[in-house]
GROMACS .gro file of C-alpha atoms in nm:
model
  158
    1MET     CA    1  11.096   7.569  17.002
    2SER     CA    2  10.806   7.780  16.873
    3THR     CA    3  10.687   8.073  17.048
    4LEU     CA    4  10.309   8.121  17.161
    5ASP     CA    5  10.273   8.383  16.869
    6GLU     CA    6  10.423   8.135  16.595
    7LEU     CA    7  10.219   7.874  16.730
    8PHE     CA    8   9.910   8.077  16.684
    9ALA     CA    9  10.017   8.199  16.350
   10HIS     CA   10  10.029   7.846  16.219
   11LEU     CA   11   9.697   7.766  16.397
   12ARG     CA   12   9.516   7.987  16.184
   13GLU     CA   13   9.661   7.837  15.847
   14ALA     CA   14   9.638   7.480  15.984
   15ASN     CA   15   9.354   7.273  15.806
   16THR     CA   16   9.414   6.907  15.899
   17PRO     CA   17   9.302   6.765  16.232
   18THR     CA   18   9.644   6.609  16.290
   19GLU     CA   19   9.803   6.949  16.238
   20ILE     CA   20   9.547   7.153  16.453
   21GLU     CA   21   9.591   6.883  16.739
   22MET     CA   22   9.958   6.914  16.723
   23LEU     CA   23   9.946   7.297  16.726
   24GLN     CA   24   9.732   7.308  17.001
   25SER     CA   25   9.956   7.062  17.212
   26GLY     CA   26  10.213   7.296  17.155
   27ILE     CA   27  10.038   7.595  17.279
   28TRP     CA   28   9.890   7.385  17.580
   29GLN     CA   29  10.273   7.280  17.665
   30ILE     CA   30  10.342   7.643  17.701
   31TRP     CA   31  10.042   7.769  17.885
   32LEU     CA   32  10.075   7.468  18.137
   33THR     CA   33  10.460   7.598  18.219
   34THR     CA   34  10.452   7.844  18.491
   35GLY     CA   35  10.834   7.854  18.512
   36GLN     CA   36  10.831   7.850  18.903
   37HIS     CA   37  10.841   7.540  19.120
   38VAL     CA   38  10.563   7.650  19.379
   39LEU     CA   39  10.339   7.736  19.098
   40ASP     CA   40  10.377   7.411  18.932
   41LYS     CA   41  10.301   7.224  19.260
   42HIS     CA   42   9.978   7.424  19.284
   43LEU     CA   43   9.903   7.356  18.930
   44GLU     CA   44  10.005   6.985  18.962
   45ALA     CA   45   9.787   6.936  19.272
   46GLY     CA   46   9.469   7.118  19.125
   47MET     CA   47   9.482   6.886  18.798
   48ARG     CA   48   9.530   6.586  19.001
   49ALA     CA   49   9.240   6.664  19.200
   50LEU     CA   50   9.051   6.772  18.902
   51ALA     CA   51   9.134   6.437  18.734
   52ALA     CA   52   9.016   6.268  19.066
   53GLY     CA   53   8.678   6.439  19.071
   54ASN     CA   54   8.759   6.619  19.374
   55TYR     CA   55   8.642   6.963  19.237
   56THR     CA   56   8.628   7.151  19.561
   57GLN     CA   57   9.013   7.055  19.617
   58ALA     CA   58   9.081   7.172  19.269
   59ILE     CA   59   8.919   7.502  19.300
   60HIS     CA   60   9.119   7.527  19.635
   61ASP     CA   61   9.452   7.461  19.482
   62PHE     CA   62   9.366   7.690  19.159
   63THR     CA   63   9.267   7.966  19.396
   64ASP     CA   64   9.597   7.934  19.564
   65LEU     CA   65   9.774   7.930  19.221
   66ILE     CA   66   9.557   8.247  19.133
   67GLU     CA   67   9.662   8.416  19.449
   68LEU     CA   68  10.028   8.356  19.392
   69ALA     CA   69  10.035   8.470  19.039
   70PRO     CA   70   9.708   8.648  18.932
   71SER     CA   71   9.833   8.727  18.587
   72TYR     CA   72   9.903   8.343  18.493
   73ALA     CA   73   9.591   8.268  18.252
   74GLU     CA   74   9.573   7.885  18.310
   75GLY     CA   75   9.517   7.917  18.684
   76TRP     CA   76   9.235   8.111  18.603
   77ASN     CA   77   9.130   7.879  18.325
   78LYS     CA   78   9.155   7.545  18.520
   79ARG     CA   79   8.956   7.707  18.795
   80ALA     CA   80   8.692   7.785  18.560
   81THR     CA   81   8.693   7.419  18.453
   82ALA     CA   82   8.643   7.299  18.791
   83TYR     CA   83   8.365   7.530  18.869
   84TYR     CA   84   8.194   7.420  18.535
   85LEU     CA   85   8.223   7.057  18.654
   86ARG     CA   86   8.104   7.152  18.987
   87GLY     CA   87   7.812   7.310  18.793
   88GLU     CA   88   7.860   7.650  18.889
   89TYR     CA   89   7.845   7.829  18.558
   90ARG     CA   90   7.845   8.173  18.704
   91ALA     CA   91   8.150   8.125  18.893
   92SER     CA   92   8.323   7.950  18.576
   93LEU     CA   93   8.214   8.225  18.356
   94ASP     CA   94   8.365   8.465  18.556
   95ASP     CA   95   8.687   8.287  18.557
   96ILE     CA   96   8.673   8.248  18.169
   97ARG     CA   97   8.634   8.630  18.161
   98GLU     CA   98   8.959   8.663  18.365
   99THR     CA   99   9.151   8.389  18.176
  100LEU     CA  100   9.055   8.557  17.841
  101ARG     CA  101   9.146   8.910  17.988
  102ARG     CA  102   9.488   8.763  18.035
  103GLU     CA  103   9.515   8.545  17.737
  104PRO     CA  104   9.229   8.663  17.448
  105ARG     CA  105   9.356   8.377  17.235
  106HIS     CA  106   9.277   8.107  17.488
  107PHE     CA  107   9.089   7.837  17.265
  108GLY     CA  108   9.008   7.639  17.549
  109ALA     CA  109   8.846   7.916  17.743
  110LEU     CA  110   8.649   8.011  17.437
  111SER     CA  111   8.526   7.665  17.354
  112GLY     CA  112   8.423   7.606  17.731
  113TRP     CA  113   8.221   7.958  17.736
  114ALA     CA  114   8.044   7.870  17.404
  115THR     CA  115   7.972   7.506  17.557
  116MET     CA  116   7.796   7.702  17.874
  117LEU     CA  117   7.641   7.946  17.633
  118ARG     CA  118   7.498   7.677  17.429
  119THR     CA  119   7.362   7.481  17.737
  120LEU     CA  120   7.205   7.785  17.857
  121ALA     CA  121   7.026   7.837  17.513
  122ASP     CA  122   7.220   8.166  17.413
  123ASP     CA  123   7.251   8.107  17.081
  124ARG     CA  124   7.369   8.458  16.963
  125GLY     CA  125   7.615   8.436  17.254
  126THR     CA  126   7.743   8.111  17.169
  127LEU     CA  127   7.749   8.251  16.770
  128ARG     CA  128   7.968   8.568  16.899
  129VAL     CA  129   8.236   8.322  17.093
  130LEU     CA  130   8.232   8.068  16.818
  131THR     CA  131   8.327   8.368  16.586
  132ARG     CA  132   8.602   8.466  16.822
  133LEU     CA  133   8.724   8.075  16.801
  134GLU     CA  134   8.688   8.103  16.404
  135GLN     CA  135   8.977   8.382  16.418
  136LEU     CA  136   9.206   8.176  16.577
  137CYS     CA  137   9.146   7.844  16.393
  138PRO     CA  138   8.890   7.841  16.117
  139HIS     CA  139   8.936   7.488  16.054
  140TRP     CA  140   8.884   7.353  16.408
  141PRO     CA  141   8.701   7.022  16.348
  142GLY     CA  142   8.324   7.073  16.357
  143LEU     CA  143   8.343   7.462  16.404
  144GLN     CA  144   8.213   7.561  16.044
  145SER     CA  145   7.923   7.312  16.065
  146GLN     CA  146   7.838   7.465  16.423
  147LEU     CA  147   7.852   7.833  16.306
  148ARG     CA  148   7.631   7.742  15.997
  149ASP     CA  149   7.380   7.579  16.211
  150LEU     CA  150   7.371   7.872  16.438
  151ARG     CA  151   7.375   8.108  16.175
  152ASP     CA  152   7.083   7.920  16.015
  153GLN     CA  153   6.879   7.913  16.343
  154LEU     CA  154   6.912   8.252  16.420
  155GLY     CA  155   6.816   8.355  16.067
  156SER     CA  156   6.489   8.181  16.071
  157SER     CA  157   6.420   8.274  16.410
  158GLY     CA  158   6.519   8.661  16.432
   0.00000   0.00000   0.00000
């Protein structure tokens, strides 16, 4: 089994969508493993609520998880997702910051952050976040064209 650091090293070099997807899947498997039964129960309950569209319940379950394991980055990331889906961008952004404080390589949090910044028409912020994502995985499908478009827009407007 590969370690997280090994998977990220391979992700930086990966250049096909299949290879990138396989490496991301391996990383997610590690991120979604708490190693503690009680934490897994909160994570699973929150993920079920999220999948069912019950964002309030998901936020409650992920908050319980965060209170029990504040250093567990994925608890913060999942709650950020629930807040985002409920339209609470500020709360989601706060949780993304907490996720990245614990796991700076969290491509899911970075991708979500870029999506929100783009929705808020913050092109410079989006470019900064996507540049961080590029450092993790330069061949992420569609990333280079997004970066080119943003740089073109900012170059012509700024």
